[in-house]
Amino acid sequence: MKGMTIKAALFKLRAFIALIFIFSFFAFTADAFLSSTNLIILTKHVAINAILAIGMTFVILTSGIDLSVGSIVGLCGMIAGMLIDKGLVIQFLNIVIYFEIWVIVIISIIVGFLFGCVNGFIITRFSVAPFIATLGMLYVARGFALLINDGATFPNLIGKEELNNTGFPNIGSGTFLSLPYTIWVMLLLALLAVFLTTKTKFGRHIYAIGGNTKAAHLSGVNVNAVTLLTYGISGLCAGVVGVIVTSQLISSHPATGTTWELNAIAAVVLGGTSLMGGRGSVGGTIIGAFVIGVLSNGMILEGVSSFWQRVIMGTIIVLAVMIDQLQTRFISKD
Amino acid sequence: MEKILEAKNISKQYPGVVALDDVSFNVYKGKVNVLVGENGAGKSTLMKILSGVERQTSGEIYLNGEKLEIFSTNDAENNSIGIIHQELNLFPNLTVHENIFMGHEILDSYKIIDTSKQIKITNELLAKLNQDINAKTSVESLRIGQQQIIEIAKALAKKTKILIMDEPSSALSKKEVSVMFDVIAELKKQEVTIIYISHKLEEIMQIGDVITILRDSKFICEELINKIDIPWITENMVGMKSFEAVNTKKVETGPKIIELKSISLKKKESEEYILENINFNSSSGEILSIYGLMGSGRTELLEIIMGLNKDFKGEIYLQNEILKPSSISKRIKDGIVLVPEDRQGQGLVQSLSILSNTLLSKISRRIKDFYLNTNLEKKIVTKAIDYLGIKVSNYNNVITSLSGGNQQKVVIAKSLETEPRLLMLDEPTRGIDIGAKQEIFYIMKKLAEKGLSIIFVSSEIKEVLAVADRVIVLAKGKINKELMGGEITEDNLVKYSQG
C-alpha cells in the first residue's frame, strides 16, 4: 500500500517532474539557457500564455471550453490602441474624449470581461454548447477587432503629453525588483486564482459543477451564475493579455492573438486539468504553461527547426493526456 | 438437475480488497438460478468474471463439465453466456432491430446491412417472447419494461444459452415485472438457463428455482427455492431478521409545515395527468411516507415541492405562507431540502471530497462566508460524521471511496447542513445494504423527534411499515388512500397502490 501512495504522488506531480526534467535537459545542453536574460524573456513569454490559461482553467473546470480568448485579446488590444490614438469618438455629440492610461487599461479589461460574460450568458441562458458559443465569439470578436480601424493597426502608441495619456509602453517594458511587470501580473493573477479556486465558495462550486452539474444544481448551487462568471473571468484574462501585448509592441494589430486559445487549452491540459471538468488546478496550469514555454525556448536555443518544434509540441500534449488516462485507470483500479 | 456451468473456488482480489473469497457457484440447466447477497457481498464481481469483464485471481470455471477460460466478453459470448446489466445498454436513438443486431449486423453479399432480414428475425424473436413490439420502432419510444425485453431479445439473437440478469426488475412497475416473468418462463421452455440477481425477495420466491447466497465475499449456501421461505433468505443473507420498527411510539406532531392544495401536473404536450388534484400536509415531528408504484407520480410530487418542476397547477404553503416558484437555492433557504432518488446522478459530486460534498448545500447568509474557513469546516464535518455515524477514515478522501450506505449518509448530512424544516427523501435506501438501511431509519426518527417534518418515498413495503407514522398511497397520480397507525399494513399498501 505504501508503494502505491508514492506511485500516486509521482503521478500527481508528473507535470512538475516533467518540467524539472525538461528544464535540466536544456540547462545542461544549451549554453545560453540559464542566463538571467534568457530566463526573464522565457518567463515573460510564458506569462502571456499563462494568464490566458488561468482564465481558461476556470472555464474548463466547469467542463466548458473558451475558444474566443485569442480574438478577445486582439479586440481588447485594438480598443486600448484606439482609445490612445483616436480617443473615444462620440459622433452625434461631436465630441472626442481622451482618457488617462489607467482608465484605458481598465476599460479594455472590462470589455474583455463583458465579452466573456456574453459567452457565459449565451451558454447558460440558451443552453448553447460552450464549443459553439465561443466558436461564434471567436469570429465576432475578431470581426470587431478588424472593424475598429478598418483592418489597420494603431502604431506607435506612446500617447501625447498635452492629452495626458503617455506612458502606455511602460506597462510592457517596465520592471519592478528587476522583473518585468508582465511577470508580476501573472504571479498576482495566479495567486488570486489559486485563492478563488481553493479557498472560496465560488471555487468549490466551480468544482462541483464540473463534477456533477445536476447534483450541484440540486444542492442549491447557482449553476448558471457561477458558470457565467467563469467565462467572464476567462474574458477578463484575455483583456489583460490584450493590454499587455499591445503595450509590449507599442502598437495594436487586429490579428493579435490568433490561435492563442489553443496554446492556453494546451497549458491547462498539460497541467492535468480534465476537459471533462471537476478535476485540476490553477497551479497545474501554470506548470503546464511553463512546460510549453521552456520547451519552445529551449528548442529555439538548440536550433531545432520550427517545423519540428510543432511536431514535438503536439506529440507532448497528446502524450500528456494519454498519461492522464492511464492515471484514471490506475486510480479506478486502486 | 443437470449442472451447465460451474464456478469452482473463485477468488478475486483487488489491491487491498478481497471481492470474492473461494466462492463456488453452480448453475443448473434450464433453471432460474437466483443469486442473492447484500451490497458488496460479491455478486456483481462474480457476474463480471462469468461474463468476461474481469478475470478471477484464482479458481476455475467449467461449462458442461469442460474447463472454460474466459478472458474477454467475446469469450463469454462465444460460449453462449450473455449478461443484461442493471443499467440498460441500449441505443435509444436507434430502432429495435438495429439495437438487437448492434455489433452483429447481418450483411448481404455486398457487405451491406440486410435490414429486411434483421427485421424478420427480430419480429420472430419478439413473437417467440409473446411481445407485441415492432422491430422498426425506435427504442426511446418504448417503456422501460419493453426496453428490458429488447435486452433479452438481444441476448437471444446471440444464441445465448446462459443469461445473466442483474437486478432486472429494479426499474420496472409491478405489471412490467409480471410481463418479464412470463418472458422468463418462455425462455425456460426454450432451455435457456437464467442467472437472476435481485434484492427483491418476494420476486425471488416467485421466479426462482435454486438460490445461492453470498455474504461478505464468501459462499454461504445453496438451496432449492421450494424448500425455503423469505425469513430464511434474510437470515442467511444478513444474520438479521427484518427491519426494526422505529414508528412504534405515538408521535406528538407539532405545527403544520407543508401543505399542498389541489396540485395537478400534466404530461408535456398532452392532456394526460401525471398528478391530479393532490391535497395533503405534513407536520413537524412526523414521518410521512408516500407509497406508490413506479410511475405513480411520487418523484414528480417531490420535485414540485423542491421547485425543480414549475409546470404544475395548484398551491403549496410552507407554514401557512404561499410558496412562489423560485430557484432551488431559495427553496433551500426556506428550509426545504431533497435527498434525490438517483444518488450517483443527482446526489453526489463524485470528484469532490467527503468534506466538500457535505458542505455543498450549506447556505451562507453572511458575505464573509465567501471565504472558506477550513477550521470551521473541519469542525462541522466532524460533527456531522459523528451525528450520522458515517464510517470515514479521512474526510478529505474522495466520496467514491465510501460504500453506498455511507455515501448516502453523506448526502443526508449535506441536506441537514441546510438546517431544513422539511426533509424529503426519495428512495433513500436504494442500492445500500440492510444494515445501512436500518441505520438510516434510526437517523430519520432522530431527526423527526428533533422537530423536522420528514417525507419519505419508498417502493419497499417493509421499509414503509418500519418507518411511517402516516402513509399517503399514490396510484396513477392520485391519492388513493391515507393510512394511519394500525391501518398501515402490507395488505392495505398493496391494495390501495393498485389504483
mmCIF file with all atom_site columns, N, CA and C in Angstrom, chain A residues 1 4 195-196 198-202 204-205 207-212 214-222 277-279 333-334, chain B residues 15 306 308 328-329 332 338 340 344-352 355-356 359-364 369-372 374 377 414:
data_model
loop_
_atom_site.group_PDB
_atom_site.id
_atom_site.type_symbol
_atom_site.label_atom_id
_atom_site.label_alt_id
_atom_site.label_comp_id
_atom_site.label_asym_id
_atom_site.label_entity_id
_atom_site.label_seq_id
_atom_site.pdbx_PDB_ins_code
_atom_site.Cartn_x
_atom_site.Cartn_y
_atom_site.Cartn_z
_atom_site.occupancy
_atom_site.B_iso_or_equiv
_atom_site.pdbx_formal_charge
_atom_site.auth_seq_id
_atom_site.auth_comp_id
_atom_site.auth_asym_id
_atom_site.auth_atom_id
_atom_site.pdbx_PDB_model_num
ATOM 1   N N  . MET A 1 1   ? 0.816   -1.210 0.000   1.00 0.00 ? 1   MET A N  1
ATOM 2   C CA . MET A 1 1   ? 0.000   0.000  0.000   1.00 0.00 ? 1   MET A CA 1
ATOM 3   C C  . MET A 1 1   ? 0.853   1.265  0.000   1.00 0.00 ? 1   MET A C  1
ATOM 4   N N  . MET A 1 4   ? 2.133   2.128  -3.347  1.00 0.00 ? 4   MET A N  1
ATOM 5   C CA . MET A 1 4   ? 1.053   2.726  -4.116  1.00 0.00 ? 4   MET A CA 1
ATOM 6   C C  . MET A 1 4   ? 1.000   4.237  -3.942  1.00 0.00 ? 4   MET A C  1
ATOM 7   N N  . PHE A 1 195 ? -6.358  31.272 -4.909  1.00 0.00 ? 195 PHE A N  1
ATOM 8   C CA . PHE A 1 195 ? -7.208  31.600 -3.773  1.00 0.00 ? 195 PHE A CA 1
ATOM 9   C C  . PHE A 1 195 ? -8.683  31.359 -4.111  1.00 0.00 ? 195 PHE A C  1
ATOM 10  N N  . LEU A 1 196 ? -9.109  31.883 -5.245  1.00 0.00 ? 196 LEU A N  1
ATOM 11  C CA . LEU A 1 196 ? -10.516 31.741 -5.632  1.00 0.00 ? 196 LEU A CA 1
ATOM 12  C C  . LEU A 1 196 ? -10.932 30.279 -5.759  1.00 0.00 ? 196 LEU A C  1
ATOM 13  N N  . THR A 1 198 ? -9.463  27.516 -4.487  1.00 0.00 ? 198 THR A N  1
ATOM 14  C CA . THR A 1 198 ? -9.302  26.588 -3.358  1.00 0.00 ? 198 THR A CA 1
ATOM 15  C C  . THR A 1 198 ? -9.876  27.096 -2.047  1.00 0.00 ? 198 THR A C  1
ATOM 16  N N  . LYS A 1 199 ? -9.995  28.398 -1.920  1.00 0.00 ? 199 LYS A N  1
ATOM 17  C CA . LYS A 1 199 ? -10.360 28.898 -0.596  1.00 0.00 ? 199 LYS A CA 1
ATOM 18  C C  . LYS A 1 199 ? -11.737 29.555 -0.545  1.00 0.00 ? 199 LYS A C  1
ATOM 19  N N  . THR A 1 200 ? -12.450 29.569 -1.649  1.00 0.00 ? 200 THR A N  1
ATOM 20  C CA . THR A 1 200 ? -13.748 30.251 -1.616  1.00 0.00 ? 200 THR A CA 1
ATOM 21  C C  . THR A 1 200 ? -14.879 29.325 -2.031  1.00 0.00 ? 200 THR A C  1
ATOM 22  N N  . LYS A 1 201 ? -16.056 29.754 -1.649  1.00 0.00 ? 201 LYS A N  1
ATOM 23  C CA . LYS A 1 201 ? -17.266 29.039 -2.007  1.00 0.00 ? 201 LYS A CA 1
ATOM 24  C C  . LYS A 1 201 ? -17.416 28.980 -3.524  1.00 0.00 ? 201 LYS A C  1
ATOM 25  N N  . PHE A 1 202 ? -17.120 30.110 -4.155  1.00 0.00 ? 202 PHE A N  1
ATOM 26  C CA . PHE A 1 202 ? -17.185 30.183 -5.619  1.00 0.00 ? 202 PHE A CA 1
ATOM 27  C C  . PHE A 1 202 ? -16.348 29.064 -6.245  1.00 0.00 ? 202 PHE A C  1
ATOM 28  N N  . ARG A 1 204 ? -15.311 26.224 -4.872  1.00 0.00 ? 204 ARG A N  1
ATOM 29  C CA . ARG A 1 204 ? -15.841 24.891 -4.629  1.00 0.00 ? 204 ARG A CA 1
ATOM 30  C C  . ARG A 1 204 ? -17.031 24.627 -5.537  1.00 0.00 ? 204 ARG A C  1
ATOM 31  N N  . HIS A 1 205 ? -17.824 25.674 -5.777  1.00 0.00 ? 205 HIS A N  1
ATOM 32  C CA . HIS A 1 205 ? -18.983 25.490 -6.654  1.00 0.00 ? 205 HIS A CA 1
ATOM 33  C C  . HIS A 1 205 ? -18.541 25.197 -8.091  1.00 0.00 ? 205 HIS A C  1
ATOM 34  N N  . TYR A 1 207 ? -15.865 23.493 -8.955  1.00 0.00 ? 207 TYR A N  1
ATOM 35  C CA . TYR A 1 207 ? -15.513 22.075 -8.984  1.00 0.00 ? 207 TYR A CA 1
ATOM 36  C C  . TYR A 1 207 ? -16.763 21.207 -8.953  1.00 0.00 ? 207 TYR A C  1
ATOM 37  N N  . ALA A 1 208 ? -17.769 21.638 -8.185  1.00 0.00 ? 208 ALA A N  1
ATOM 38  C CA . ALA A 1 208 ? -18.997 20.847 -8.072  1.00 0.00 ? 208 ALA A CA 1
ATOM 39  C C  . ALA A 1 208 ? -19.728 20.801 -9.410  1.00 0.00 ? 208 ALA A C  1
ATOM 40  N N  . ILE A 1 209 ? -19.782 21.944 -10.084 1.00 0.00 ? 209 ILE A N  1
ATOM 41  C CA . ILE A 1 209 ? -20.472 21.993 -11.376 1.00 0.00 ? 209 ILE A CA 1
ATOM 42  C C  . ILE A 1 209 ? -19.762 21.084 -12.381 1.00 0.00 ? 209 ILE A C  1
ATOM 43  N N  . GLY A 1 210 ? -18.436 21.160 -12.391 1.00 0.00 ? 210 GLY A N  1
ATOM 44  C CA . GLY A 1 210 ? -17.687 20.319 -13.320 1.00 0.00 ? 210 GLY A CA 1
ATOM 45  C C  . GLY A 1 210 ? -17.815 18.844 -12.984 1.00 0.00 ? 210 GLY A C  1
ATOM 46  N N  . GLY A 1 211 ? -17.936 18.539 -11.697 1.00 0.00 ? 211 GLY A N  1
ATOM 47  C CA . GLY A 1 211 ? -18.010 17.140 -11.267 1.00 0.00 ? 211 GLY A CA 1
ATOM 48  C C  . GLY A 1 211 ? -19.365 16.532 -11.531 1.00 0.00 ? 211 GLY A C  1
ATOM 49  N N  . ASN A 1 212 ? -20.426 17.264 -11.233 1.00 0.00 ? 212 ASN A N  1
ATOM 50  C CA . ASN A 1 212 ? -21.780 16.743 -11.435 1.00 0.00 ? 212 ASN A CA 1
ATOM 51  C C  . ASN A 1 212 ? -22.762 17.911 -11.401 1.00 0.00 ? 212 ASN A C  1
ATOM 52  N N  . LYS A 1 214 ? -25.873 18.254 -12.220 1.00 0.00 ? 214 LYS A N  1
ATOM 53  C CA . LYS A 1 214 ? -27.211 18.017 -11.657 1.00 0.00 ? 214 LYS A CA 1
ATOM 54  C C  . LYS A 1 214 ? -27.185 18.055 -10.145 1.00 0.00 ? 214 LYS A C  1
ATOM 55  N N  . ALA A 1 215 ? -26.195 17.348 -9.579  1.00 0.00 ? 215 ALA A N  1
ATOM 56  C CA . ALA A 1 215 ? -26.112 17.303 -8.124  1.00 0.00 ? 215 ALA A CA 1
ATOM 57  C C  . ALA A 1 215 ? -25.825 18.692 -7.575  1.00 0.00 ? 215 ALA A C  1
ATOM 58  N N  . ALA A 1 216 ? -24.995 19.461 -8.275  1.00 0.00 ? 216 ALA A N  1
ATOM 59  C CA . ALA A 1 216 ? -24.685 20.815 -7.826  1.00 0.00 ? 216 ALA A CA 1
ATOM 60  C C  . ALA A 1 216 ? -25.953 21.659 -7.832  1.00 0.00 ? 216 ALA A C  1
ATOM 61  N N  . HIS A 1 217 ? -26.717 21.552 -8.904  1.00 0.00 ? 217 HIS A N  1
ATOM 62  C CA . HIS A 1 217 ? -27.971 22.307 -9.035  1.00 0.00 ? 217 HIS A CA 1
ATOM 63  C C  . HIS A 1 217 ? -28.909 21.972 -7.884  1.00 0.00 ? 217 HIS A C  1
ATOM 64  N N  . LEU A 1 218 ? -29.040 20.671 -7.634  1.00 0.00 ? 218 LEU A N  1
ATOM 65  C CA . LEU A 1 218 ? -29.970 20.218 -6.602  1.00 0.00 ? 218 LEU A CA 1
ATOM 66  C C  . LEU A 1 218 ? -29.478 20.555 -5.203  1.00 0.00 ? 218 LEU A C  1
ATOM 67  N N  . SER A 1 219 ? -28.185 20.840 -5.091  1.00 0.00 ? 219 SER A N  1
ATOM 68  C CA . SER A 1 219 ? -27.648 21.220 -3.788  1.00 0.00 ? 219 SER A CA 1
ATOM 69  C C  . SER A 1 219 ? -27.789 22.714 -3.555  1.00 0.00 ? 219 SER A C  1
ATOM 70  N N  . GLY A 1 220 ? -28.410 23.387 -4.504  1.00 0.00 ? 220 GLY A N  1
ATOM 71  C CA . GLY A 1 220 ? -28.626 24.815 -4.324  1.00 0.00 ? 220 GLY A CA 1
ATOM 72  C C  . GLY A 1 220 ? -27.517 25.684 -4.882  1.00 0.00 ? 220 GLY A C  1
ATOM 73  N N  . VAL A 1 221 ? -26.581 25.082 -5.612  1.00 0.00 ? 221 VAL A N  1
ATOM 74  C CA . VAL A 1 221 ? -25.532 25.886 -6.252  1.00 0.00 ? 221 VAL A CA 1
ATOM 75  C C  . VAL A 1 221 ? -26.164 26.647 -7.420  1.00 0.00 ? 221 VAL A C  1
ATOM 76  N N  . ASN A 1 222 ? -25.875 27.932 -7.512  1.00 0.00 ? 222 ASN A N  1
ATOM 77  C CA . ASN A 1 222 ? -26.421 28.708 -8.619  1.00 0.00 ? 222 ASN A CA 1
ATOM 78  C C  . ASN A 1 222 ? -25.565 28.437 -9.862  1.00 0.00 ? 222 ASN A C  1
ATOM 79  N N  . GLY A 1 277 ? -14.015 18.306 -16.807 1.00 0.00 ? 277 GLY A N  1
ATOM 80  C CA . GLY A 1 277 ? -14.366 19.189 -15.710 1.00 0.00 ? 277 GLY A CA 1
ATOM 81  C C  . GLY A 1 277 ? -14.212 18.550 -14.349 1.00 0.00 ? 277 GLY A C  1
ATOM 82  N N  . GLY A 1 278 ? -14.183 19.395 -13.324 1.00 0.00 ? 278 GLY A N  1
ATOM 83  C CA . GLY A 1 278 ? -14.199 18.900 -11.955 1.00 0.00 ? 278 GLY A CA 1
ATOM 84  C C  . GLY A 1 278 ? -12.849 18.514 -11.373 1.00 0.00 ? 278 GLY A C  1
ATOM 85  N N  . ARG A 1 279 ? -11.857 18.290 -12.218 1.00 0.00 ? 279 ARG A N  1
ATOM 86  C CA . ARG A 1 279 ? -10.544 17.885 -11.728 1.00 0.00 ? 279 ARG A CA 1
ATOM 87  C C  . ARG A 1 279 ? -9.464  18.771 -12.323 1.00 0.00 ? 279 ARG A C  1
ATOM 88  N N  . LYS A 1 333 ? -8.601  1.363  -10.512 1.00 0.00 ? 333 LYS A N  1
ATOM 89  C CA . LYS A 1 333 ? -8.216  0.015  -10.079 1.00 0.00 ? 333 LYS A CA 1
ATOM 90  C C  . LYS A 1 333 ? -7.816  0.028  -8.611  1.00 0.00 ? 333 LYS A C  1
ATOM 91  N N  . ASP A 1 334 ? -7.324  1.159  -8.178  1.00 0.00 ? 334 ASP A N  1
ATOM 92  C CA . ASP A 1 334 ? -6.858  1.273  -6.803  1.00 0.00 ? 334 ASP A CA 1
ATOM 93  C C  . ASP A 1 334 ? -8.062  1.069  -5.907  1.00 0.00 ? 334 ASP A C  1
ATOM 94  N N  . PRO B 2 15  ? -6.365  -4.593 -5.267  1.00 0.00 ? 15  PRO B N  1
ATOM 95  C CA . PRO B 2 15  ? -5.384  -4.104 -4.293  1.00 0.00 ? 15  PRO B CA 1
ATOM 96  C C  . PRO B 2 15  ? -6.081  -3.719 -2.972  1.00 0.00 ? 15  PRO B C  1
ATOM 97  N N  . MET B 2 306 ? -39.869 20.803 -4.290  1.00 0.00 ? 306 MET B N  1
ATOM 98  C CA . MET B 2 306 ? -38.493 21.297 -4.261  1.00 0.00 ? 306 MET B CA 1
ATOM 99  C C  . MET B 2 306 ? -38.277 22.468 -5.211  1.00 0.00 ? 306 MET B C  1
ATOM 100 N N  . LEU B 2 308 ? -38.158 22.074 -8.545  1.00 0.00 ? 308 LEU B N  1
ATOM 101 C CA . LEU B 2 308 ? -37.494 21.606 -9.764  1.00 0.00 ? 308 LEU B CA 1
ATOM 102 C C  . LEU B 2 308 ? -38.442 21.631 -10.946 1.00 0.00 ? 308 LEU B C  1
ATOM 103 N N  . ILE B 2 328 ? -33.851 26.710 -6.672  1.00 0.00 ? 328 ILE B N  1
ATOM 104 C CA . ILE B 2 328 ? -33.609 25.693 -5.654  1.00 0.00 ? 328 ILE B CA 1
ATOM 105 C C  . ILE B 2 328 ? -32.926 26.301 -4.439  1.00 0.00 ? 328 ILE B C  1
ATOM 106 N N  . SER B 2 329 ? -31.996 27.232 -4.692  1.00 0.00 ? 329 SER B N  1
ATOM 107 C CA . SER B 2 329 ? -31.283 27.787 -3.541  1.00 0.00 ? 329 SER B CA 1
ATOM 108 C C  . SER B 2 329 ? -32.252 28.555 -2.641  1.00 0.00 ? 329 SER B C  1
ATOM 109 N N  . ILE B 2 332 ? -34.053 26.018 -0.584  1.00 0.00 ? 332 ILE B N  1
ATOM 110 C CA . ILE B 2 332 ? -33.191 25.515 0.480   1.00 0.00 ? 332 ILE B CA 1
ATOM 111 C C  . ILE B 2 332 ? -33.132 26.540 1.608   1.00 0.00 ? 332 ILE B C  1
ATOM 112 N N  . LEU B 2 338 ? -34.159 18.160 -0.461  1.00 0.00 ? 338 LEU B N  1
ATOM 113 C CA . LEU B 2 338 ? -34.488 16.863 -1.037  1.00 0.00 ? 338 LEU B CA 1
ATOM 114 C C  . LEU B 2 338 ? -33.243 15.985 -1.134  1.00 0.00 ? 338 LEU B C  1
ATOM 115 N N  . PRO B 2 340 ? -32.177 13.173 -3.269  1.00 0.00 ? 340 PRO B N  1
ATOM 116 C CA . PRO B 2 340 ? -32.763 12.651 -4.509  1.00 0.00 ? 340 PRO B CA 1
ATOM 117 C C  . PRO B 2 340 ? -32.637 11.144 -4.638  1.00 0.00 ? 340 PRO B C  1
ATOM 118 N N  . GLN B 2 344 ? -26.026 8.707  -7.476  1.00 0.00 ? 344 GLN B N  1
ATOM 119 C CA . GLN B 2 344 ? -24.844 8.993  -8.294  1.00 0.00 ? 344 GLN B CA 1
ATOM 120 C C  . GLN B 2 344 ? -25.099 10.149 -9.260  1.00 0.00 ? 344 GLN B C  1
ATOM 121 N N  . GLY B 2 345 ? -26.291 10.194 -9.819  1.00 0.00 ? 345 GLY B N  1
ATOM 122 C CA . GLY B 2 345 ? -26.571 11.194 -10.833 1.00 0.00 ? 345 GLY B CA 1
ATOM 123 C C  . GLY B 2 345 ? -26.902 12.559 -10.265 1.00 0.00 ? 345 GLY B C  1
ATOM 124 N N  . GLN B 2 346 ? -27.569 12.595 -9.097  1.00 0.00 ? 346 GLN B N  1
ATOM 125 C CA . GLN B 2 346 ? -28.051 13.871 -8.588  1.00 0.00 ? 346 GLN B CA 1
ATOM 126 C C  . GLN B 2 346 ? -27.634 14.187 -7.162  1.00 0.00 ? 346 GLN B C  1
ATOM 127 N N  . GLY B 2 347 ? -27.135 13.177 -6.462  1.00 0.00 ? 347 GLY B N  1
ATOM 128 C CA . GLY B 2 347 ? -26.850 13.402 -5.052  1.00 0.00 ? 347 GLY B CA 1
ATOM 129 C C  . GLY B 2 347 ? -25.414 13.814 -4.770  1.00 0.00 ? 347 GLY B C  1
ATOM 130 N N  . LEU B 2 348 ? -24.487 13.225 -5.520  1.00 0.00 ? 348 LEU B N  1
ATOM 131 C CA . LEU B 2 348 ? -23.079 13.396 -5.179  1.00 0.00 ? 348 LEU B CA 1
ATOM 132 C C  . LEU B 2 348 ? -22.298 14.058 -6.296  1.00 0.00 ? 348 LEU B C  1
ATOM 133 N N  . VAL B 2 349 ? -21.239 14.754 -5.905  1.00 0.00 ? 349 VAL B N  1
ATOM 134 C CA . VAL B 2 349 ? -20.252 15.168 -6.894  1.00 0.00 ? 349 VAL B CA 1
ATOM 135 C C  . VAL B 2 349 ? -19.072 14.217 -6.704  1.00 0.00 ? 349 VAL B C  1
ATOM 136 N N  . GLN B 2 350 ? -18.943 13.268 -7.616  1.00 0.00 ? 350 GLN B N  1
ATOM 137 C CA . GLN B 2 350 ? -18.003 12.151 -7.424  1.00 0.00 ? 350 GLN B CA 1
ATOM 138 C C  . GLN B 2 350 ? -16.560 12.619 -7.297  1.00 0.00 ? 350 GLN B C  1
ATOM 139 N N  . SER B 2 351 ? -16.220 13.717 -7.964  1.00 0.00 ? 351 SER B N  1
ATOM 140 C CA . SER B 2 351 ? -14.813 14.120 -7.964  1.00 0.00 ? 351 SER B CA 1
ATOM 141 C C  . SER B 2 351 ? -14.428 14.896 -6.705  1.00 0.00 ? 351 SER B C  1
ATOM 142 N N  . LEU B 2 352 ? -15.405 15.249 -5.885  1.00 0.00 ? 352 LEU B N  1
ATOM 143 C CA . LEU B 2 352 ? -15.081 16.035 -4.696  1.00 0.00 ? 352 LEU B CA 1
ATOM 144 C C  . LEU B 2 352 ? -14.898 15.155 -3.465  1.00 0.00 ? 352 LEU B C  1
ATOM 145 N N  . LEU B 2 355 ? -15.672 15.913 2.563   1.00 0.00 ? 355 LEU B N  1
ATOM 146 C CA . LEU B 2 355 ? -15.890 17.216 3.196   1.00 0.00 ? 355 LEU B CA 1
ATOM 147 C C  . LEU B 2 355 ? -16.609 18.180 2.257   1.00 0.00 ? 355 LEU B C  1
ATOM 148 N N  . SER B 2 356 ? -16.125 18.279 1.027   1.00 0.00 ? 356 SER B N  1
ATOM 149 C CA . SER B 2 356 ? -16.735 19.226 0.094   1.00 0.00 ? 356 SER B CA 1
ATOM 150 C C  . SER B 2 356 ? -18.181 18.854 -0.211  1.00 0.00 ? 356 SER B C  1
ATOM 151 N N  . LEU B 2 359 ? -20.534 19.845 2.588   1.00 0.00 ? 359 LEU B N  1
ATOM 152 C CA . LEU B 2 359 ? -20.769 21.273 2.789   1.00 0.00 ? 359 LEU B CA 1
ATOM 153 C C  . LEU B 2 359 ? -21.327 21.972 1.552   1.00 0.00 ? 359 LEU B C  1
ATOM 154 N N  . LEU B 2 360 ? -21.630 21.192 0.520   1.00 0.00 ? 360 LEU B N  1
ATOM 155 C CA . LEU B 2 360 ? -22.002 21.815 -0.753  1.00 0.00 ? 360 LEU B CA 1
ATOM 156 C C  . LEU B 2 360 ? -23.285 22.638 -0.667  1.00 0.00 ? 360 LEU B C  1
ATOM 157 N N  . SER B 2 361 ? -24.225 22.174 0.131   1.00 0.00 ? 361 SER B N  1
ATOM 158 C CA . SER B 2 361 ? -25.509 22.888 0.201   1.00 0.00 ? 361 SER B CA 1
ATOM 159 C C  . SER B 2 361 ? -25.541 23.944 1.293   1.00 0.00 ? 361 SER B C  1
ATOM 160 N N  . LYS B 2 362 ? -24.529 23.950 2.137   1.00 0.00 ? 362 LYS B N  1
ATOM 161 C CA . LYS B 2 362 ? -24.573 24.826 3.295   1.00 0.00 ? 362 LYS B CA 1
ATOM 162 C C  . LYS B 2 362 ? -24.829 26.256 2.843   1.00 0.00 ? 362 LYS B C  1
ATOM 163 N N  . ILE B 2 363 ? -25.855 26.837 3.407   1.00 0.00 ? 363 ILE B N  1
ATOM 164 C CA . ILE B 2 363 ? -26.192 28.172 2.941   1.00 0.00 ? 363 ILE B CA 1
ATOM 165 C C  . ILE B 2 363 ? -25.417 29.213 3.726   1.00 0.00 ? 363 ILE B C  1
ATOM 166 N N  . SER B 2 364 ? -25.096 30.276 3.033   1.00 0.00 ? 364 SER B N  1
ATOM 167 C CA . SER B 2 364 ? -24.388 31.323 3.748   1.00 0.00 ? 364 SER B CA 1
ATOM 168 C C  . SER B 2 364 ? -25.259 32.557 3.752   1.00 0.00 ? 364 SER B C  1
ATOM 169 N N  . ASP B 2 369 ? -18.787 34.555 4.390   1.00 0.00 ? 369 ASP B N  1
ATOM 170 C CA . ASP B 2 369 ? -18.781 33.117 4.163   1.00 0.00 ? 369 ASP B CA 1
ATOM 171 C C  . ASP B 2 369 ? -18.248 32.759 2.788   1.00 0.00 ? 369 ASP B C  1
ATOM 172 N N  . PHE B 2 370 ? -18.025 33.767 1.956   1.00 0.00 ? 370 PHE B N  1
ATOM 173 C CA . PHE B 2 370 ? -17.431 33.522 0.650   1.00 0.00 ? 370 PHE B CA 1
ATOM 174 C C  . PHE B 2 370 ? -16.076 32.843 0.824   1.00 0.00 ? 370 PHE B C  1
ATOM 175 N N  . TYR B 2 371 ? -15.351 33.274 1.859   1.00 0.00 ? 371 TYR B N  1
ATOM 176 C CA . TYR B 2 371 ? -14.069 32.650 2.170   1.00 0.00 ? 371 TYR B CA 1
ATOM 177 C C  . TYR B 2 371 ? -14.323 31.407 3.006   1.00 0.00 ? 371 TYR B C  1
ATOM 178 N N  . LEU B 2 372 ? -13.730 30.290 2.576   1.00 0.00 ? 372 LEU B N  1
ATOM 179 C CA . LEU B 2 372 ? -13.956 29.043 3.287   1.00 0.00 ? 372 LEU B CA 1
ATOM 180 C C  . LEU B 2 372 ? -13.059 28.967 4.518   1.00 0.00 ? 372 LEU B C  1
ATOM 181 N N  . THR B 2 374 ? -11.390 26.902 6.895   1.00 0.00 ? 374 THR B N  1
ATOM 182 C CA . THR B 2 374 ? -11.012 25.490 6.944   1.00 0.00 ? 374 THR B CA 1
ATOM 183 C C  . THR B 2 374 ? -11.246 24.859 8.314   1.00 0.00 ? 374 THR B C  1
ATOM 184 N N  . GLU B 2 377 ? -14.896 24.418 8.933   1.00 0.00 ? 377 GLU B N  1
ATOM 185 C CA . GLU B 2 377 ? -15.408 23.331 8.089   1.00 0.00 ? 377 GLU B CA 1
ATOM 186 C C  . GLU B 2 377 ? -15.095 21.970 8.684   1.00 0.00 ? 377 GLU B C  1
ATOM 187 N N  . LYS B 2 414 ? -25.354 16.386 3.969   1.00 0.00 ? 414 LYS B N  1
ATOM 188 C CA . LYS B 2 414 ? -25.363 17.602 3.160   1.00 0.00 ? 414 LYS B CA 1
ATOM 189 C C  . LYS B 2 414 ? -26.710 18.312 3.302   1.00 0.00 ? 414 LYS B C  1
#
